[in-house]
PDB file of C-alpha atoms in Angstrom:
ATOM      1  CA  ASP A  18     162.223 114.602  -8.141  1.00 83.00           C
ATOM      2  CA  ILE A  19     160.568 111.325  -8.498  1.00 88.00           C
ATOM      3  CA  SER A  20     162.067 107.714  -8.186  1.00 89.00           C
ATOM      4  CA  ARG A  21     161.711 104.897 -10.987  1.00 87.00           C
ATOM      5  CA  ARG A  22     159.889 103.249  -8.104  1.00 90.00           C
ATOM      6  CA  GLU A  23     157.261 105.747  -7.877  1.00 91.00           C
ATOM      7  CA  ILE A  24     156.615 106.154 -11.382  1.00 90.00           C
ATOM      8  CA  ARG A  25     156.240 102.336 -11.358  1.00 88.00           C
ATOM      9  CA  ARG A  26     153.804 102.268  -8.726  1.00 90.00           C
ATOM     10  CA  ILE A  27     151.786 105.083 -10.283  1.00 90.00           C
ATOM     11  CA  ILE A  28     151.945 103.176 -13.724  1.00 88.00           C
ATOM     12  CA  ASP A  29     150.951  99.558 -11.792  1.00 87.00           C
ATOM     13  CA  SER A  30     148.395 101.106 -10.032  1.00 89.00           C
ATOM     14  CA  TYR A  31     146.092 100.993 -13.075  1.00 88.00           C
ATOM     15  CA  ASP A  32     145.142  97.703 -14.780  1.00 80.00           C
ATOM     16  CA  THR A  33     144.804  99.252 -18.430  1.00 82.00           C
ATOM     17  CA  TRP A  34     146.347 102.627 -19.645  1.00 82.00           C
ATOM     18  CA  TYR A  35     144.622 104.082 -22.531  1.00 74.00           C
ATOM     19  CA  GLN A  36     147.599 105.604 -24.028  1.00 78.00           C
ATOM     20  CA  ARG A  37     151.116 104.626 -23.968  1.00 78.00           C
ATOM     21  CA  ILE A  38     153.853 106.990 -22.203  1.00 83.00           C
ATOM     22  CA  ARG A  39     157.320 106.344 -21.934  1.00 80.00           C
ATOM     23  CA  PHE A  40     159.490 107.664 -18.952  1.00 80.00           C
ATOM     24  CA  GLY A  41     162.605 105.555 -20.084  1.00 72.00           C
ATOM     25  CA  PHE A  42     164.107 101.969 -20.656  1.00 63.00           C
ATOM     26  CA  LEU A  43     161.199  99.711 -19.860  1.00 69.00           C
ATOM     27  CA  LEU A  44     159.431 102.086 -17.799  1.00 79.00           C
ATOM     28  CA  GLU A  45     156.066 103.144 -19.629  1.00 81.00           C
ATOM     29  CA  THR A  46     152.319 102.542 -19.254  1.00 83.00           C
ATOM     30  CA  HIS A  47     150.887  99.422 -20.396  1.00 70.00           C
ATOM     31  CA  ASN A  48     147.599  98.006 -21.015  1.00 65.00           C
ATOM     32  CA  GLY A  49     148.004  94.694 -19.097  1.00 57.00           C
ATOM     33  CA  THR A  50     150.798  93.200 -21.235  1.00 54.00           C
ATOM     34  CA  THR A  51     153.257  90.600 -20.198  1.00 52.00           C
ATOM     35  CA  PHE A  52     156.845  91.554 -19.369  1.00 56.00           C
ATOM     36  CA  ALA A  53     158.202  89.626 -22.158  1.00 53.00           C
ATOM     37  CA  HIS A  54     155.681  91.863 -24.621  1.00 55.00           C
ATOM     38  CA  LYS A  55     157.304  94.778 -22.863  1.00 60.00           C
ATOM     39  CA  VAL A  56     160.626  94.098 -23.445  1.00 60.00           C
ATOM     40  CA  SER A  57     159.990  93.299 -27.301  1.00 58.00           C
ATOM     41  CA  ARG A  58     158.117  96.457 -27.625  1.00 61.00           C
ATOM     42  CA  GLU A  59     160.893  98.506 -25.975  1.00 63.00           C
ATOM     43  CA  CYS A  60     163.493  96.854 -28.433  1.00 65.00           C
ATOM     44  CA  ARG A  61     161.322  97.765 -31.596  1.00 62.00           C
ATOM     45  CA  PHE A  62     160.961 101.301 -30.189  1.00 64.00           C
ATOM     46  CA  TRP A  63     164.886 101.713 -29.889  1.00 64.00           C
ATOM     47  CA  LEU A  64     165.463  99.890 -32.920  1.00 62.00           C
ATOM     48  CA  ARG A  65     163.002 102.447 -34.669  1.00 63.00           C
ATOM     49  CA  ASN A  66     165.247 105.604 -33.584  1.00 65.00           C
ATOM     50  CA  ILE A  67     168.347 103.908 -34.537  1.00 64.00           C
ATOM     51  CA  LEU A  68     167.293 103.346 -37.933  1.00 58.00           C
ATOM     52  CA  GLY A  69     165.512 106.718 -38.044  1.00 63.00           C
ATOM     53  CA  ARG A  70     161.809 105.699 -38.246  1.00 62.00           C
ATOM     54  CA  ARG A  71     159.676 107.808 -35.830  1.00 64.00           C
ATOM     55  CA  THR A  72     156.757 106.444 -33.601  1.00 65.00           C
ATOM     56  CA  ARG A  73     153.087 108.028 -34.485  1.00 66.00           C
ATOM     57  CA  GLU A  74     153.300 110.606 -31.221  1.00 72.00           C
ATOM     58  CA  ASP A  75     156.875 111.854 -33.088  1.00 73.00           C
ATOM     59  CA  VAL A  76     154.854 112.239 -36.355  1.00 74.00           C
ATOM     60  CA  PHE A  77     152.094 114.225 -34.617  1.00 76.00           C
ATOM     61  CA  LEU A  78     154.016 115.955 -32.599  1.00 77.00           C
ATOM     62  CA  ALA A  79     156.608 117.183 -35.292  1.00 80.00           C
ATOM     63  CA  GLY A  80     153.486 118.511 -37.403  1.00 79.00           C
ATOM     64  CA  LEU A  81     152.263 120.860 -34.859  1.00 79.00           C
ATOM     65  CA  PRO A  82     152.458 124.258 -35.670  1.00 81.00           C
ATOM     66  CA  ASP A  83     154.027 126.458 -32.676  1.00 87.00           C
ATOM     67  CA  VAL A  84     152.021 126.555 -29.467  1.00 92.00           C
ATOM     68  CA  ALA A  85     153.939 129.407 -27.780  1.00 93.00           C
ATOM     69  CA  ARG A  86     151.189 131.456 -26.035  1.00 94.00           C
ATOM     70  CA  LYS A  87     148.279 129.441 -27.465  1.00 95.00           C
ATOM     71  CA  LYS A  88     145.146 128.019 -25.829  1.00 97.00           C
ATOM     72  CA  ILE A  89     144.597 124.602 -26.505  1.00 96.00           C
ATOM     73  CA  ILE A  90     141.790 122.064 -25.859  1.00 96.00           C
ATOM     74  CA  ASP A  91     142.578 118.411 -26.563  1.00 95.00           C
ATOM     75  CA  ILE A  92     139.363 116.679 -26.869  1.00 94.00           C
ATOM     76  CA  GLY A  93     139.580 112.888 -26.125  1.00 92.00           C
ATOM     77  CA  CYS A  94     142.770 113.537 -24.130  1.00 93.00           C
ATOM     78  CA  ASN A  95     143.088 109.778 -22.984  1.00 91.00           C
ATOM     79  CA  ALA A  96     145.936 109.712 -20.335  1.00 92.00           C
ATOM     80  CA  GLY A  97     147.034 113.290 -21.251  1.00 93.00           C
ATOM     81  CA  PHE A  98     150.270 112.707 -23.128  1.00 90.00           C
ATOM     82  CA  LYS A  99     149.537 115.122 -26.232  1.00 91.00           C
ATOM     83  CA  SER A 100     148.124 117.785 -23.688  1.00 95.00           C
ATOM     84  CA  LEU A 101     151.228 117.449 -21.677  1.00 94.00           C
ATOM     85  CA  GLU A 102     153.542 117.851 -24.498  1.00 92.00           C
ATOM     86  CA  LEU A 103     151.374 120.651 -25.831  1.00 94.00           C
ATOM     87  CA  SER A 104     151.942 121.994 -22.302  1.00 95.00           C
ATOM     88  CA  CYS A 105     155.457 121.577 -22.129  1.00 93.00           C
ATOM     89  CA  ARG A 106     156.337 123.312 -25.472  1.00 92.00           C
ATOM     90  CA  GLY A 107     154.877 126.776 -24.209  1.00 94.00           C
ATOM     91  CA  ALA A 108     150.981 126.606 -24.548  1.00 96.00           C
ATOM     92  CA  GLU A 109     149.590 129.531 -22.391  1.00 97.00           C
ATOM     93  CA  PHE A 110     146.621 126.879 -21.446  1.00 98.00           C
ATOM     94  CA  VAL A 111     145.838 123.606 -22.372  1.00 97.00           C
ATOM     95  CA  LEU A 112     142.516 121.875 -21.595  1.00 98.00           C
ATOM     96  CA  GLY A 113     142.472 118.215 -21.802  1.00 97.00           C
ATOM     97  CA  VAL A 114     138.797 116.512 -21.734  1.00 96.00           C
ATOM     98  CA  ASP A 115     137.562 113.316 -22.018  1.00 95.00           C
ATOM     99  CA  ARG A 116     134.658 111.292 -21.121  1.00 93.00           C
ATOM    100  CA  ASN A 117     136.207 108.350 -19.166  1.00 93.00           C
ATOM    101  CA  PRO A 118     137.176 109.339 -15.342  1.00 95.00           C
ATOM    102  CA  VAL A 119     139.823 106.779 -15.569  1.00 94.00           C
ATOM    103  CA  ALA A 120     141.910 108.701 -18.124  1.00 93.00           C
ATOM    104  CA  ILE A 121     141.293 112.045 -16.460  1.00 96.00           C
ATOM    105  CA  GLN A 122     142.878 110.520 -13.258  1.00 96.00           C
ATOM    106  CA  GLN A 123     145.959 109.053 -15.311  1.00 95.00           C
ATOM    107  CA  ALA A 124     146.621 112.194 -16.943  1.00 96.00           C
ATOM    108  CA  GLU A 125     146.444 114.339 -13.493  1.00 97.00           C
ATOM    109  CA  ASP A 126     149.177 111.397 -12.409  1.00 95.00           C
ATOM    110  CA  ILE A 127     151.421 111.347 -15.373  1.00 94.00           C
ATOM    111  CA  ALA A 128     151.112 115.299 -14.971  1.00 95.00           C
ATOM    112  CA  LYS A 129     152.791 114.765 -11.383  1.00 94.00           C
ATOM    113  CA  ILE A 130     155.356 112.586 -12.708  1.00 93.00           C
ATOM    114  CA  TYR A 131     156.266 115.346 -15.535  1.00 93.00           C
ATOM    115  CA  ARG A 132     156.330 117.979 -12.724  1.00 93.00           C
ATOM    116  CA  LYS A 133     158.454 115.792 -10.575  1.00 92.00           C
ATOM    117  CA  SER A 134     160.608 114.803 -13.404  1.00 89.00           C
ATOM    118  CA  GLY A 135     161.491 118.809 -13.640  1.00 90.00           C
ATOM    119  CA  ARG A 136     159.555 118.879 -17.320  1.00 90.00           C
ATOM    120  CA  PRO A 137     158.272 122.173 -17.665  1.00 92.00           C
ATOM    121  CA  VAL A 138     154.589 121.513 -17.515  1.00 94.00           C
ATOM    122  CA  GLY A 139     152.505 124.746 -17.592  1.00 94.00           C
ATOM    123  CA  ASN A 140     148.873 125.911 -17.168  1.00 96.00           C
ATOM    124  CA  ILE A 141     146.982 122.600 -17.864  1.00 97.00           C
ATOM    125  CA  GLU A 142     143.831 121.171 -16.658  1.00 98.00           C
ATOM    126  CA  PHE A 143     141.968 117.697 -17.193  1.00 98.00           C
ATOM    127  CA  ARG A 144     138.062 117.853 -16.995  1.00 97.00           C
ATOM    128  CA  LYS A 145     136.023 114.618 -17.276  1.00 97.00           C
ATOM    129  CA  ILE A 146     132.885 115.785 -20.165  1.00 94.00           C
ATOM    130  CA  GLU A 147     130.608 113.103 -20.616  1.00 88.00           C
ATOM    131  CA  ASP A 148     129.167 114.929 -23.901  1.00 87.00           C
ATOM    132  CA  MET A 149     130.970 117.759 -25.811  1.00 86.00           C
ATOM    133  CA  ASN A 150     127.831 119.180 -27.274  1.00 86.00           C
ATOM    134  CA  ASN A 151     126.735 120.486 -23.965  1.00 89.00           C
ATOM    135  CA  HIS A 152     130.381 122.412 -23.626  1.00 90.00           C
ATOM    136  CA  LEU A 153     131.191 123.740 -26.860  1.00 90.00           C
ATOM    137  CA  ASP A 154     131.392 127.260 -25.434  1.00 92.00           C
ATOM    138  CA  LEU A 155     134.628 125.623 -24.639  1.00 93.00           C
ATOM    139  CA  LEU A 156     135.948 126.370 -28.056  1.00 92.00           C
ATOM    140  CA  ASP A 157     135.291 129.889 -27.872  1.00 91.00           C
ATOM    141  CA  ASP A 158     138.438 131.029 -26.039  1.00 91.00           C
ATOM    142  CA  MET A 159     141.009 128.294 -27.676  1.00 95.00           C
ATOM    143  CA  ASP A 160     143.301 128.928 -30.723  1.00 95.00           C
ATOM    144  CA  ILE A 161     143.845 125.186 -31.292  1.00 93.00           C
ATOM    145  CA  VAL A 162     141.638 122.137 -31.272  1.00 92.00           C
ATOM    146  CA  ILE A 163     143.096 118.383 -30.853  1.00 91.00           C
ATOM    147  CA  ALA A 164     140.678 115.893 -31.704  1.00 88.00           C
ATOM    148  CA  CYS A 165     142.564 112.838 -32.944  1.00 81.00           C
ATOM    149  CA  CYS A 166     140.257 109.724 -33.859  1.00 75.00           C
ATOM    150  CA  VAL A 167     137.616 110.725 -31.182  1.00 78.00           C
ATOM    151  CA  LEU A 168     134.482 111.813 -33.571  1.00 74.00           C
ATOM    152  CA  TYR A 169     132.307 109.947 -30.780  1.00 72.00           C
ATOM    153  CA  HIS A 170     133.393 112.506 -28.609  1.00 70.00           C
ATOM    154  CA  LEU A 171     132.152 115.596 -30.930  1.00 76.00           C
ATOM    155  CA  GLY A 172     128.059 114.759 -31.004  1.00 74.00           C
ATOM    156  CA  PRO A 173     126.364 115.377 -34.127  1.00 81.00           C
ATOM    157  CA  LEU A 174     129.250 116.873 -36.512  1.00 83.00           C
ATOM    158  CA  ASP A 175     127.151 119.662 -37.903  1.00 85.00           C
ATOM    159  CA  ARG A 176     126.925 121.469 -34.434  1.00 86.00           C
ATOM    160  CA  PHE A 177     130.412 120.752 -33.667  1.00 85.00           C
ATOM    161  CA  ILE A 178     131.632 122.077 -36.786  1.00 87.00           C
ATOM    162  CA  ASP A 179     129.289 125.385 -37.016  1.00 89.00           C
ATOM    163  CA  ARG A 180     130.779 126.344 -33.309  1.00 87.00           C
ATOM    164  CA  LEU A 181     133.946 125.765 -34.341  1.00 87.00           C
ATOM    165  CA  LEU A 182     133.706 127.928 -37.360  1.00 88.00           C
ATOM    166  CA  GLN A 183     132.276 130.428 -35.293  1.00 88.00           C
ATOM    167  CA  SER A 184     135.093 130.410 -32.717  1.00 89.00           C
ATOM    168  CA  LYS A 185     138.526 132.046 -32.969  1.00 88.00           C
ATOM    169  CA  VAL A 186     139.862 128.607 -33.405  1.00 89.00           C
ATOM    170  CA  SER A 187     143.138 128.798 -35.959  1.00 87.00           C
ATOM    171  CA  THR A 188     144.612 125.469 -36.303  1.00 85.00           C
ATOM    172  CA  PHE A 189     142.096 121.831 -35.839  1.00 83.00           C
ATOM    173  CA  VAL A 190     144.021 118.838 -36.046  1.00 80.00           C
TER     174      VAL A 190
END
């Protein structure tokens, strides 16, 4: 188990988070905003839920194919939200990569919180990769590639797309 205090300590150990991840009422990662802004944001979140509006994270996750027994690479994983959610949905293996070492450390910390909270985190790994172009061989063993809003991670697109087409990847998001 993990206490709210321990989660809060982990969240507050970073000045800025690169993804917003919620752990319950007023307990979420932040990007240096004030308490009043956090309360306002949480109220908007609950209002959206009451009115049936979904967050962009909800929409993204709802649109994914079945990931059970799939190998997934999340390019530009930030704090690992998508990677961890995919792992919890039964992926065989998830590799989250990002060029930012702070984001990788945040993802590893969130994975610890998920595990201690009893979430079914499976086989997941986070790696700092500065230039994805030097690691295109990672695509060869993947079934799904997640690369949301991260064209700058992919290097020359023609090279990335050629390698992607040569791989066994069945889904590119």
